[in-house]
Coordinates of C-alpha atoms and ligand atoms in Angstrom, one line a residue:
Chain A
M1 CA 5.5 9.2 -56.2
A2 CA 3.2 10.1 -53.3
E3 CA 3.4 7.8 -50.3
T4 CA 0.2 5.9 -49.4
L5 CA -0.4 5.9 -45.7
V6 CA -3.0 3.4 -44.4
Y7 CA -4.5 4.1 -41.0
K8 CA -4.3 1.3 -38.6
R9 CA -5.6 1.1 -35.1
P10 CA -2.7 0.8 -32.7
E11 CA -2.1 -2.8 -31.4
S12 CA -1.7 -1.3 -27.9
L13 CA -5.3 -0.2 -27.9
L14 CA -7.9 -2.9 -27.2
K15 CA -9.8 -3.9 -30.4
D16 CA -13.2 -3.5 -28.7
G17 CA -12.2 -0.7 -26.4
H18 CA -13.9 2.7 -26.7
F19 CA -13.0 5.9 -25.1
T20 CA -15.7 7.1 -22.8
F21 CA -14.7 10.7 -22.5
C22 CA -16.8 13.8 -23.2
P23 CA -16.7 15.3 -26.7
G24 CA -13.7 17.5 -27.1
C25 CA -11.9 16.0 -24.0
G26 CA -8.1 15.8 -24.3
H27 CA -7.6 12.4 -22.8
G28 CA -8.5 10.3 -25.9
V29 CA -6.0 12.2 -28.1
V30 CA -3.1 11.6 -25.6
L31 CA -4.0 8.0 -24.9
K32 CA -3.9 7.3 -28.6
I33 CA -0.6 9.0 -29.0
I34 CA 0.8 6.8 -26.3
A35 CA -0.6 3.7 -27.9
E36 CA 0.9 4.6 -31.2
L37 CA 4.3 5.2 -29.6
I38 CA 4.3 1.9 -27.7
D39 CA 3.5 0.2 -31.1
E40 CA 6.4 2.1 -32.8
F41 CA 8.8 1.1 -30.1
N42 CA 7.4 -2.5 -30.3
L43 CA 6.8 -2.5 -26.6
Q44 CA 3.2 -3.7 -26.3
K45 CA 4.4 -7.0 -24.8
D46 CA 6.8 -5.4 -22.4
T47 CA 4.8 -2.5 -21.0
I48 CA 3.1 -2.0 -17.6
A49 CA 0.9 1.0 -17.5
I50 CA 0.0 2.6 -14.2
S51 CA -3.4 4.2 -14.1
S52 CA -4.4 7.0 -11.7
V53 CA -7.6 8.4 -10.2
G54 CA -9.4 10.8 -12.5
C55 CA -11.4 10.6 -15.7
S56 CA -8.7 8.3 -17.2
I57 CA -8.9 5.8 -14.4
F58 CA -10.1 2.9 -16.7
L59 CA -6.8 2.5 -18.7
E60 CA -7.4 -1.3 -18.7
K61 CA -10.6 -0.7 -20.7
F62 CA -8.7 1.2 -23.4
F63 CA -5.2 -0.3 -23.6
N64 CA -4.2 -3.7 -24.7
L65 CA -1.5 -3.5 -22.0
D66 CA -0.9 -4.8 -18.5
V67 CA -2.3 -2.2 -16.1
A68 CA -1.7 -1.6 -12.4
G69 CA -4.1 0.8 -10.6
A70 CA -3.0 3.3 -8.0
S71 CA -4.7 5.3 -5.4
H72 CA -5.2 9.1 -6.0
G73 CA -1.7 10.6 -6.5
R74 CA 0.4 7.5 -5.9
S75 CA 1.0 6.2 -9.4
P76 CA 4.6 7.3 -9.4
C77 CA 5.1 5.1 -6.3
V78 CA 3.4 2.1 -7.8
A79 CA 5.5 2.7 -11.0
T80 CA 8.6 2.9 -8.9
G81 CA 7.8 -0.5 -7.3
V82 CA 7.1 -2.1 -10.6
K83 CA 10.1 -0.7 -12.4
R84 CA 12.5 -1.6 -9.6
C85 CA 11.2 -5.2 -9.8
K86 CA 11.1 -5.4 -13.6
P87 CA 13.8 -3.0 -14.8
D88 CA 13.6 -4.4 -18.4
K89 CA 10.0 -3.5 -18.7
F90 CA 8.6 -0.2 -20.0
V91 CA 6.7 1.5 -17.2
F92 CA 4.6 4.7 -17.5
T93 CA 2.0 6.6 -15.5
Y94 CA -0.9 8.5 -16.9
Q95 CA -2.3 11.1 -14.5
G96 CA -4.3 14.3 -14.3
D97 CA -3.3 17.6 -12.7
G98 CA -5.4 16.8 -9.6
D99 CA -3.6 13.5 -9.3
A100 CA 0.0 14.4 -10.2
A101 CA 0.2 18.1 -9.3
T102 CA -2.2 18.4 -6.4
I103 CA -2.6 15.4 -4.1
G104 CA 0.4 13.6 -5.5
F105 CA 2.9 16.4 -6.2
N106 CA 5.2 15.3 -3.5
E107 CA 5.4 11.8 -5.1
T108 CA 6.0 13.4 -8.5
I109 CA 8.9 15.5 -7.2
H110 CA 10.5 12.7 -5.3
T111 CA 10.2 10.3 -8.2
A112 CA 11.9 12.9 -10.4
C113 CA 14.6 13.5 -7.9
R114 CA 15.3 9.8 -7.6
G115 CA 15.6 9.7 -11.3
E116 CA 13.4 6.7 -11.6
H117 CA 13.5 5.2 -15.1
I118 CA 9.8 5.7 -15.7
S119 CA 7.8 8.1 -17.9
M120 CA 5.0 10.2 -16.5
I121 CA 2.3 11.8 -18.6
M122 CA 0.3 14.5 -16.9
I123 CA -2.9 15.8 -18.4
N124 CA -3.4 19.3 -17.2
N125 CA -7.0 20.5 -17.7
T126 CA -6.7 22.9 -14.8
N127 CA -9.4 21.3 -12.8
F128 CA -10.6 18.1 -11.1
G129 CA -12.5 16.7 -14.0
M130 CA -13.9 13.5 -12.6
T131 CA -15.4 15.0 -9.5
G132 CA -17.2 17.7 -11.4
G133 CA -14.7 20.6 -12.1
Q134 CA -13.4 21.8 -8.7
A135 CA -10.3 24.0 -8.6
S136 CA -7.0 22.1 -8.5
A137 CA -3.5 23.3 -7.9
T138 CA -3.0 24.3 -11.6
T139 CA -6.3 26.3 -11.9
L140 CA -5.6 29.7 -13.4
V141 CA -6.2 32.9 -11.4
G142 CA -9.6 34.1 -12.4
Q143 CA -10.8 30.7 -13.6
V144 CA -14.4 29.8 -12.7
T145 CA -14.7 26.4 -11.2
T146 CA -17.4 24.8 -8.9
T147 CA -15.3 25.8 -5.8
T148 CA -14.3 29.2 -7.2
P149 CA -17.6 30.3 -8.6
K150 CA -16.4 33.9 -8.9
G151 CA -13.0 32.9 -10.3
R152 CA -9.8 31.8 -8.5
K153 CA -8.6 34.6 -6.3
A154 CA -4.9 34.7 -5.7
E155 CA -5.4 36.5 -2.3
L156 CA -7.4 33.5 -1.1
T157 CA -6.0 30.5 -2.8
G158 CA -2.7 31.6 -4.3
Y159 CA -1.3 30.9 -7.7
P160 CA -1.3 28.0 -10.2
L161 CA 1.4 25.4 -9.7
H162 CA 3.7 25.0 -12.7
A163 CA 4.5 21.3 -12.6
A164 CA 6.8 21.0 -15.6
E165 CA 9.0 23.9 -14.6
I166 CA 9.4 22.4 -11.1
V167 CA 10.0 18.9 -12.3
A168 CA 12.7 20.2 -14.7
K169 CA 14.6 21.5 -11.7
C170 CA 15.0 18.0 -10.3
D171 CA 18.4 16.5 -11.0
G172 CA 16.9 13.1 -11.8
T173 CA 14.8 14.4 -14.6
A174 CA 16.1 13.6 -18.0
Y175 CA 13.4 15.1 -20.1
C176 CA 10.6 17.5 -19.2
A177 CA 8.2 19.4 -21.4
R178 CA 4.8 21.1 -21.6
V179 CA 2.8 20.6 -24.8
A180 CA -0.6 21.3 -26.1
I181 CA -2.9 19.3 -28.4
T182 CA -4.9 22.1 -29.8
D183 CA -4.2 21.4 -33.5
S184 CA -2.5 18.7 -35.6
K185 CA 0.9 20.5 -35.5
N186 CA 0.7 20.6 -31.8
I187 CA -0.4 17.0 -31.6
R188 CA 2.6 16.0 -33.6
Q189 CA 4.8 18.1 -31.3
A190 CA 3.2 16.5 -28.3
K191 CA 3.9 13.1 -29.7
A192 CA 7.5 14.0 -30.3
A193 CA 7.8 15.1 -26.7
I194 CA 6.2 12.0 -25.3
K195 CA 8.5 10.0 -27.5
K196 CA 11.5 11.8 -26.0
A197 CA 10.2 11.1 -22.5
F198 CA 9.9 7.4 -23.4
E199 CA 13.4 7.4 -24.9
A200 CA 14.8 8.8 -21.7
Q201 CA 13.5 5.6 -20.0
L202 CA 14.5 3.3 -22.8
N203 CA 18.0 4.7 -22.9
G204 CA 18.4 4.6 -19.2
L205 CA 18.8 8.4 -18.9
G206 CA 16.3 9.0 -16.1
F207 CA 12.9 10.3 -15.4
G208 CA 10.7 11.6 -18.3
F209 CA 7.8 14.0 -17.7
V210 CA 5.4 15.5 -20.2
E211 CA 2.6 17.9 -19.1
V212 CA -0.1 18.1 -21.7
L213 CA -2.5 21.1 -21.7
A214 CA -5.9 19.6 -22.5
A215 CA -9.5 20.6 -22.7
C216 CA -12.2 19.7 -20.3
P217 CA -15.2 21.3 -22.2
T218 CA -17.8 19.8 -19.8
N219 CA -16.5 21.4 -16.7
W220 CA -15.3 24.6 -18.5
H221 CA -18.8 25.0 -19.8
M222 CA -17.4 25.6 -23.3
T223 CA -17.8 23.9 -26.7
P224 CA -14.8 21.9 -27.8
V225 CA -13.9 24.7 -30.3
E226 CA -14.1 27.3 -27.6
S227 CA -12.0 25.1 -25.3
V228 CA -9.2 24.9 -27.9
K229 CA -9.3 28.7 -28.2
H230 CA -9.3 29.1 -24.5
I231 CA -6.1 27.0 -24.2
E232 CA -4.4 28.9 -27.0
E233 CA -5.4 32.4 -25.8
V234 CA -5.5 32.0 -22.0
T235 CA -4.0 28.8 -20.6
E236 CA -0.8 28.8 -22.7
K237 CA -0.1 32.3 -21.4
I238 CA 0.2 31.1 -17.9
H239 CA 1.3 27.4 -18.4
C240 CA 3.8 28.2 -21.1
L241 CA 4.7 25.6 -23.7
G242 CA 8.2 24.4 -24.0
V243 CA 10.9 21.9 -23.4
F244 CA 12.3 22.6 -19.9
K245 CA 14.9 20.0 -19.8
D246 CA 16.5 17.6 -22.2
V247 CA 19.7 16.0 -21.1
T248 CA 20.4 14.7 -24.6
V249 CA 20.6 18.2 -25.9
Q250 CA 22.5 19.5 -22.9
E251 CA 25.0 16.7 -23.3
K252 CA 25.8 17.9 -26.9
V253 CA 26.3 21.5 -25.9
Chain B
M1 CA 21.9 -23.4 12.3
A2 CA 23.2 -22.1 15.6
K3 CA 21.6 -19.6 17.8
V4 CA 22.8 -16.0 17.6
L5 CA 22.1 -13.0 19.8
V6 CA 20.0 -10.6 17.8
K7 CA 17.8 -7.5 18.3
G8 CA 14.1 -7.9 17.4
N9 CA 14.1 -5.3 14.7
E10 CA 17.2 -6.6 13.1
A11 CA 15.9 -10.2 13.3
I12 CA 12.8 -9.2 11.4
A13 CA 14.9 -7.5 8.7
Q14 CA 17.3 -10.5 8.4
A15 CA 14.3 -12.9 8.3
A16 CA 12.8 -10.9 5.5
I17 CA 16.0 -11.1 3.6
N18 CA 16.1 -14.9 4.2
A19 CA 12.5 -15.1 3.0
G20 CA 13.5 -13.7 -0.3
C21 CA 12.3 -10.1 0.1
Q22 CA 13.5 -8.3 -3.0
C23 CA 12.4 -4.8 -2.0
Y24 CA 12.2 -2.7 1.1
F25 CA 10.5 0.7 1.0
G26 CA 10.2 2.6 4.2
Y27 CA 10.3 5.9 6.1
P28 CA 12.1 6.2 9.5
I29 CA 10.2 6.2 12.7
T30 CA 11.1 5.1 16.3
P31 CA 10.9 2.4 17.5
Q32 CA 11.5 0.5 14.3
S33 CA 14.2 2.5 12.4
E34 CA 16.7 -0.3 12.7
I35 CA 14.7 -2.3 10.2
G36 CA 15.2 0.3 7.5
E37 CA 18.8 0.8 8.6
Y38 CA 19.5 -2.9 8.3
M39 CA 17.8 -3.2 5.0
G40 CA 19.7 -0.1 3.7
A41 CA 23.0 -1.7 4.7
H42 CA 22.3 -5.1 3.2
L43 CA 19.8 -5.1 0.3
P44 CA 21.7 -2.9 -2.2
E45 CA 24.8 -5.0 -1.9
M46 CA 22.8 -8.1 -2.6
G47 CA 21.4 -6.4 -5.8
R48 CA 18.0 -6.0 -4.2
N49 CA 16.0 -2.8 -3.8
F50 CA 16.0 -0.3 -1.0
I51 CA 14.3 3.1 -1.0
T52 CA 13.8 5.6 1.8
A53 CA 10.5 6.8 0.4
E54 CA 9.2 10.3 0.7
S55 CA 6.5 9.2 3.2
E56 CA 4.7 6.1 4.4
L57 CA 2.1 6.8 1.7
A58 CA 4.8 6.4 -0.8
S59 CA 6.4 3.3 0.7
I60 CA 3.3 1.3 0.9
N61 CA 2.4 2.3 -2.7
M62 CA 5.8 1.2 -3.8
V63 CA 5.1 -2.2 -2.1
I64 CA 1.9 -2.3 -4.2
G65 CA 3.9 -1.8 -7.4
A66 CA 6.3 -4.6 -6.4
G67 CA 3.4 -6.8 -5.3
T68 CA 1.6 -6.4 -8.7
T69 CA 4.6 -8.0 -10.3
G70 CA 4.5 -10.9 -7.9
T71 CA 7.7 -9.8 -6.2
K72 CA 8.2 -10.1 -2.4
A73 CA 8.3 -6.7 -0.9
M74 CA 8.1 -5.2 2.6
T75 CA 7.6 -1.9 4.4
S76 CA 7.8 -1.2 8.1
S77 CA 6.6 1.6 10.3
S78 CA 5.0 2.5 13.6
S79 CA 1.6 3.8 14.7
C80 CA 1.1 7.1 13.0
G81 CA 3.1 5.9 10.0
I82 CA 0.9 2.8 9.7
A83 CA -2.1 5.2 9.9
L84 CA -0.9 6.9 6.7
M85 CA -0.9 3.5 4.9
Q86 CA -4.5 2.6 5.5
E87 CA -6.0 3.7 2.1
A88 CA -3.3 1.6 0.4
I89 CA -3.9 -1.5 2.6
S90 CA -7.6 -1.4 1.7
A91 CA -6.7 -1.1 -2.0
M92 CA -4.3 -4.1 -1.6
C93 CA -7.1 -6.2 -0.2
C94 CA -9.5 -5.2 -2.9
A95 CA -7.0 -5.7 -5.8
E96 CA -5.4 -8.8 -4.1
V97 CA -1.9 -7.5 -4.0
P98 CA 0.6 -9.3 -1.8
G99 CA 2.9 -7.4 0.5
V100 CA 4.3 -7.5 4.1
I101 CA 3.9 -4.6 6.5
V102 CA 5.7 -4.6 9.8
S103 CA 4.1 -2.5 12.5
V104 CA 6.1 -1.9 15.6
M105 CA 3.7 -0.1 17.9
R106 CA 4.5 2.9 20.0
G107 CA 2.3 4.8 22.5
G108 CA -0.7 6.7 21.1
P109 CA -3.0 8.3 20.2
G110 CA -1.4 11.2 18.2
L111 CA 2.4 11.3 18.2
G112 CA 2.0 9.7 21.6
N113 CA 5.4 8.6 22.8
I114 CA 8.0 6.1 21.8
A115 CA 7.3 3.6 24.7
P116 CA 6.1 0.1 24.0
A117 CA 2.4 -0.1 23.6
Q118 CA -0.4 -2.2 22.0
G119 CA -2.8 0.6 21.1
D120 CA -2.8 -0.3 17.4
Y121 CA -4.6 -3.6 17.7
F122 CA -7.8 -2.1 16.2
Q123 CA -5.8 -0.4 13.5
A124 CA -4.2 -3.7 12.5
V125 CA -6.9 -6.2 13.1
K126 CA -10.1 -4.2 12.4
G127 CA -8.5 -2.1 9.7
G128 CA -8.2 1.7 9.7
G129 CA -8.9 1.8 6.0
N130 CA -12.1 2.0 4.1
G131 CA -14.5 -0.8 3.1
D132 CA -15.0 -4.5 3.9
Y133 CA -11.6 -6.1 4.1
K134 CA -9.2 -8.1 6.4
T135 CA -5.5 -7.9 6.8
I136 CA -3.8 -11.1 8.1
V137 CA -2.2 -10.1 11.3
L138 CA 0.6 -12.1 13.0
S139 CA 1.7 -11.3 16.5
P140 CA 5.2 -12.4 17.8
S141 CA 6.1 -12.5 21.5
T142 CA 9.8 -13.4 21.2
V143 CA 12.6 -12.6 18.8
Q144 CA 12.5 -16.2 17.7
E145 CA 8.8 -16.0 16.9
A146 CA 9.4 -12.7 15.1
I147 CA 11.7 -14.5 12.7
D148 CA 9.3 -17.4 12.3
L149 CA 6.3 -15.2 11.7
T150 CA 8.2 -12.9 9.3
Y151 CA 8.8 -16.1 7.2
R152 CA 5.2 -17.0 7.5
A153 CA 4.1 -13.4 6.6
F154 CA 5.8 -13.6 3.2
Y155 CA 4.4 -17.0 2.5
L156 CA 0.8 -16.2 3.5
S157 CA 0.8 -12.9 1.6
L158 CA 1.7 -14.7 -1.7
K159 CA -0.5 -17.7 -0.9
Y160 CA -3.6 -15.6 -0.4
R161 CA -2.6 -12.5 -2.4
N162 CA -3.5 -10.3 0.7
P163 CA -1.4 -7.9 2.8
V164 CA 0.0 -9.5 5.9
M165 CA 0.9 -7.4 8.9
L166 CA 3.5 -8.4 11.5
L167 CA 2.3 -6.6 14.6
A168 CA 5.1 -6.1 17.2
D169 CA 5.7 -3.6 19.9
G170 CA 8.7 -1.4 20.8
L171 CA 9.8 -3.8 23.4
L172 CA 10.2 -6.7 21.0
G173 CA 11.8 -4.4 18.4
Q174 CA 14.4 -3.2 20.9
M175 CA 15.0 -6.5 22.8
M176 CA 18.1 -8.7 22.2
E177 CA 17.6 -12.5 22.5
P178 CA 19.2 -15.6 21.2
A179 CA 17.4 -16.9 18.2
D180 CA 17.9 -19.4 15.4
F181 CA 17.2 -18.1 11.8
G182 CA 17.1 -21.6 10.3
E183 CA 16.0 -21.4 6.7
Y184 CA 12.8 -20.1 5.0
P185 CA 10.6 -23.1 5.4
Y186 CA 7.9 -22.5 2.8
K187 CA 7.5 -23.4 -0.9
D188 CA 6.1 -20.2 -2.5
P189 CA 3.1 -20.5 -4.8
D190 CA 3.5 -19.8 -8.5
V191 CA 2.7 -16.1 -9.3
S192 CA 2.9 -16.4 -13.1
T193 CA -0.9 -16.9 -13.5
W194 CA -1.7 -13.4 -12.3
A195 CA 1.4 -11.2 -11.9
L196 CA 2.0 -8.3 -14.3
N197 CA 5.0 -8.7 -16.6
G198 CA 3.8 -7.3 -19.9
A199 CA 1.1 -8.9 -22.1
D200 CA 3.5 -11.3 -23.9
N201 CA 1.7 -14.2 -25.5
R202 CA -1.4 -13.8 -23.3
P203 CA -4.2 -11.3 -23.0
A204 CA -3.5 -8.1 -21.1
R205 CA -4.0 -8.2 -17.3
N206 CA -4.9 -5.6 -14.8
I207 CA -4.7 -5.3 -11.0
V208 CA -6.9 -2.5 -10.0
S209 CA -9.3 -1.6 -7.1
L210 CA -12.2 0.3 -8.8
H211 CA -15.2 -1.8 -9.8
M212 CA -18.0 0.4 -11.1
P213 CA -20.3 -2.0 -13.1
E214 CA -23.3 -3.0 -11.1
G215 CA -22.8 -6.1 -9.0
E216 CA -19.1 -6.4 -9.7
L217 CA -17.9 -5.1 -6.4
E218 CA -20.4 -7.2 -4.4
Q219 CA -19.2 -10.3 -6.3
L220 CA -15.6 -9.5 -5.5
S221 CA -16.4 -8.8 -1.9
N222 CA -18.2 -12.2 -1.6
R223 CA -15.2 -13.9 -3.2
I224 CA -12.6 -12.3 -0.9
F225 CA -14.7 -13.0 2.2
E226 CA -14.8 -16.7 1.1
K227 CA -11.0 -16.5 1.0
Y228 CA -11.0 -15.0 4.5
E229 CA -13.1 -18.0 5.7
K230 CA -10.5 -20.3 4.2
I231 CA -7.8 -18.4 6.0
K232 CA -9.7 -18.7 9.3
K233 CA -10.0 -22.5 8.8
E234 CA -6.4 -23.1 7.7
E235 CA -4.2 -20.5 9.3
T236 CA -5.5 -19.8 12.8
T237 CA -2.8 -20.4 15.4
Y238 CA -2.4 -19.7 19.1
E239 CA -0.3 -20.8 22.0
G240 CA -1.8 -22.5 24.9
F241 CA 0.2 -22.6 28.2
M242 CA -1.0 -24.7 31.2
L243 CA -4.5 -24.6 30.0
E244 CA -5.6 -28.2 30.7
D245 CA -7.1 -27.6 34.1
A246 CA -7.0 -23.8 34.1
K247 CA -9.8 -22.1 36.1
L248 CA -8.5 -18.6 35.4
V249 CA -7.4 -18.1 31.8
L250 CA -5.2 -15.2 30.9
T251 CA -5.4 -13.8 27.3
A252 CA -2.6 -11.6 26.0
F253 CA -0.9 -11.0 22.6
G254 CA 2.7 -10.2 21.7
T255 CA 5.2 -9.4 24.4
V256 CA 2.4 -9.2 27.1
G257 CA 2.0 -12.9 26.4
R258 CA 5.5 -13.7 27.6
I259 CA 5.1 -11.4 30.6
A260 CA 1.9 -13.1 31.5
K261 CA 3.6 -16.5 31.2
S262 CA 5.9 -15.6 34.1
A263 CA 2.8 -14.7 36.2
V264 CA 1.2 -18.0 35.3
L265 CA 4.3 -19.9 36.5
K266 CA 4.3 -17.9 39.8
A267 CA 0.6 -18.5 40.3
R268 CA 1.0 -22.2 39.6
G269 CA 3.8 -22.2 42.2
E270 CA 1.2 -21.1 44.7
G271 CA -1.2 -23.8 43.7
M272 CA -3.5 -21.6 41.5
K273 CA -4.9 -23.2 38.4
V274 CA -4.0 -20.5 36.0
G275 CA -3.2 -20.8 32.2
L276 CA -2.4 -18.5 29.3
F277 CA -4.1 -18.4 25.9
R278 CA -2.0 -16.3 23.5
P279 CA -3.4 -15.7 20.0
V280 CA -0.6 -15.8 17.4
T281 CA -2.8 -14.9 14.5
L282 CA -4.9 -11.9 15.5
F283 CA -6.8 -12.1 12.2
P284 CA -7.8 -14.9 11.9
F285 CA -8.6 -14.7 15.7
P286 CA -8.7 -18.2 17.4
E287 CA -12.4 -17.7 18.3
K288 CA -13.5 -21.3 18.6
Q289 CA -10.3 -22.4 20.3
L290 CA -10.7 -19.7 23.0
N291 CA -14.4 -20.5 23.4
D292 CA -13.5 -24.2 24.0
V293 CA -11.0 -23.2 26.7
A294 CA -13.5 -20.7 28.3
K295 CA -16.1 -23.4 28.6
N296 CA -13.9 -25.2 31.1
A297 CA -12.8 -22.1 32.9
D298 CA -14.4 -19.9 35.6
M299 CA -13.0 -16.6 34.3
V300 CA -10.9 -15.1 31.6
L301 CA -8.6 -12.2 32.3
D302 CA -7.5 -10.2 29.3
L303 CA -4.2 -8.3 29.5
E304 CA -3.2 -5.6 27.1
L305 CA -1.0 -2.5 26.9
N306 CA -4.1 -0.4 25.9
Q307 CA -7.5 0.4 27.3
G308 CA -9.0 -2.9 26.1
Q309 CA -8.9 -3.6 22.3
M310 CA -8.4 -7.3 21.8
L311 CA -10.9 -7.5 24.7
L312 CA -13.7 -7.2 22.1
D313 CA -12.5 -10.3 20.3
V314 CA -11.9 -12.1 23.5
R315 CA -15.5 -11.3 24.7
S316 CA -17.1 -12.3 21.5
S317 CA -15.1 -15.6 21.4
V318 CA -15.9 -16.4 25.0
F319 CA -19.5 -15.6 24.1
G320 CA -20.7 -15.7 27.7
A321 CA -19.1 -19.0 28.6
C322 CA -17.6 -17.3 31.6
P323 CA -17.0 -13.8 32.9
V324 CA -14.3 -11.8 31.2
E325 CA -12.2 -9.2 33.1
F326 CA -9.7 -6.7 31.8
Y327 CA -6.4 -5.4 33.1
G328 CA -4.3 -3.1 31.1
R329 CA -2.1 -0.1 31.0
S330 CA -2.0 2.5 28.3
G331 CA 0.2 5.4 27.0
G332 CA 3.4 3.4 27.3
G333 CA 2.9 2.1 30.9
M334 CA 4.2 -1.5 31.3
L335 CA 2.6 -4.6 32.9
T336 CA 5.1 -6.5 35.0
P337 CA 4.9 -10.2 36.0
D338 CA 4.3 -9.0 39.6
M339 CA 1.5 -6.7 38.7
I340 CA -0.2 -9.4 36.7
F341 CA 0.4 -11.9 39.5
E342 CA -1.3 -9.6 42.1
K343 CA -4.3 -9.2 39.8
V344 CA -4.5 -12.9 39.3
K345 CA -4.4 -13.5 43.0
E346 CA -7.2 -11.1 43.6
L347 CA -9.4 -12.5 40.8
Y348 CA -8.6 -16.1 41.8
A349 CA -9.7 -15.5 45.3
A350 CA -12.9 -13.8 44.0
I351 CA -13.7 -16.9 41.8
N352 CA -13.3 -19.2 44.8
K353 CA -15.4 -17.0 47.0
T354 CA -18.3 -17.0 44.6
K355 CA -18.0 -20.7 44.2
V356 CA -18.2 -21.2 48.0
G357 CA -21.2 -18.8 48.0
V358 CA -23.0 -20.9 45.4
K359 CA -22.4 -24.1 47.3
Ligands
TPP401 C1 -7.8 10.0 -1.7 C2 -8.9 10.5 -2.6 N1 -9.3 11.8 -2.6 C3 -10.2 12.2 -3.4 C4 -10.7 11.4 -4.4 C5 -11.8 11.9 -5.3 N2 -11.3 12.2 -6.7 C6 -11.5 11.3 -7.7 S1 -11.0 11.8 -9.2 C7 -10.4 13.3 -8.5 C8 -9.9 14.4 -9.3 C9 -9.1 14.0 -10.5 O1 -8.7 15.1 -11.2 P1 -7.5 15.0 -12.2 O2 -6.4 14.3 -11.6 O3 -7.2 16.4 -12.6 O4 -8.0 14.2 -13.4 P2 -9.2 14.5 -14.4 O5 -10.4 13.8 -13.9 O6 -9.3 16.0 -14.6 O7 -8.7 13.9 -15.7 C10 -10.7 13.3 -7.1 C11 -10.4 14.5 -6.3 C12 -10.2 10.1 -4.4 N3 -10.6 9.2 -5.4 N4 -9.3 9.7 -3.6
SF4_402 S1 -15.1 15.7 -17.4 FE1 -13.5 16.7 -18.5 S2 -11.7 15.5 -18.2 FE2 -13.4 14.2 -17.7 S3 -14.0 13.1 -19.6 FE3 -15.2 15.0 -19.5 S4 -14.0 16.5 -20.6 FE4 -12.6 14.9 -20.1

């Protein structure tokens, strides 16, 4: 007999909270995945979320969770302070590529090297969304942004930073992946990856990091559908999808 | 408890441990590295947290993380390191996150030098960060006082949910003196009404520093400034030394205060009516108390190891009650009791001369 699935809004989302993102923005999809996972792990009462500076800054307006705010790029430090004081709580950061891979990449790397038992979700939309679409460290060569109106030129500003690949090289990293959310299959895979990163913390294995390729249709000047196509055809060729580290698999080998 | 011989930096570290500091996050810099070294040697074996952070940006933000859970945490640094913490200190004041910051000043500006100096008065008291806010600033002049004020820093920080800075200089940090640690004398307030610990059987909480809805930030600003008024009323402290009949009042903070004391004693030995007014809290500054003293004096001489920073607070407190002179050295130069005494002699003679002239 066919199973009947009834959709329920995750408890970890506020009942009257509404996402305030632009149409086609990736943030809402990922925040919802996180809320679902926190519900599945039954962690709503034991979670402290660390927000960052970017379009997702108002986590407390979406999540039915305790939230600590951080200055631009410093969420991993705030998370470290929280987790060291409350080792039995579940602590994660939610950051953009400007926050985690540009102004705060030093903090990202060191938190990974220390093997902090926290989970970090980085939304990579290859630009500074909140400030109006300037080039960030992850911006693709050739990508048009407000600060690279003729496209990013490698001769002038170098090459995109590949956060997940670098974080994977840190010995304290237990799980590290780059995922996309371009279709429902991808979204399921993204959820599985974030689940793994959460488990790395819950099982005391170390630092978990998931980079999610996401659309910023507003600043890309594309429709949501065009944005998805752009990620599949262009972004994924440069920021390749994959699991770059998983100590649970390596242990078995 | 008996007195022990202890170095300033180590005294601050041990006092923090006694105060129940659960976390130290820091990055080395002379002349305060012994604080981190002491913490690194002691905290982990006590089951507490010690991290050498990747930068001062990171250490102060780790303090914020600990503070949001209501846990006592501390960082320490010097001059340019404290400069890197300013954005976070502003955020702590806005989000009302407790935390203790020890600033052991060195010579500046720039990398400056590692000699004792007091050039970071403005940085500490006026705030190098953005927006309207106040850091509570405590200024010890002896190793004993460094211990007592470290205790007080942790207490005030939790009581008012505001960062507290212990502002010392390299001289105090490096100096060895006998001191009595006693016991942490305060009863800490309950943090369970606001600290983050997971939304268990209560609505979710947040501790953030962005307030976009119209009017929200102004309301918050008014509320925290009411808190600062309460702090001014209840927490202002200073030391008065031979002030009763003083015609020439010296003002000095930190180690310069104790150097000035020797000069006061020498001047008194020669019959000059000289006293010392030493603010212990730099914010809140003892404005009214200094004004009262200045009303009965003929002159105030402000002494600092900088080009005249506390001078602005001294002048606005004296508020024209009498003339204010300044004598200082900058860039790591020291003031000795003899140098201060010579200046006192010169000014005291000038005061008497003008008085004779008036008659
Ligand atoms: C210290 C500091 N520098 C700059 C800013 C301005 N700022 C706010 S959001 C942002 C970019 C955020 O981009 P990203 O992290 O990629 O997140 P997105 O908005 O794209 O989701 C910047 C530069 C700031 N708030 N603080
Ligand atoms: S600007 Fe971009 S990142 Fe920000 S909400 Fe809109 S689509 Fe999302």
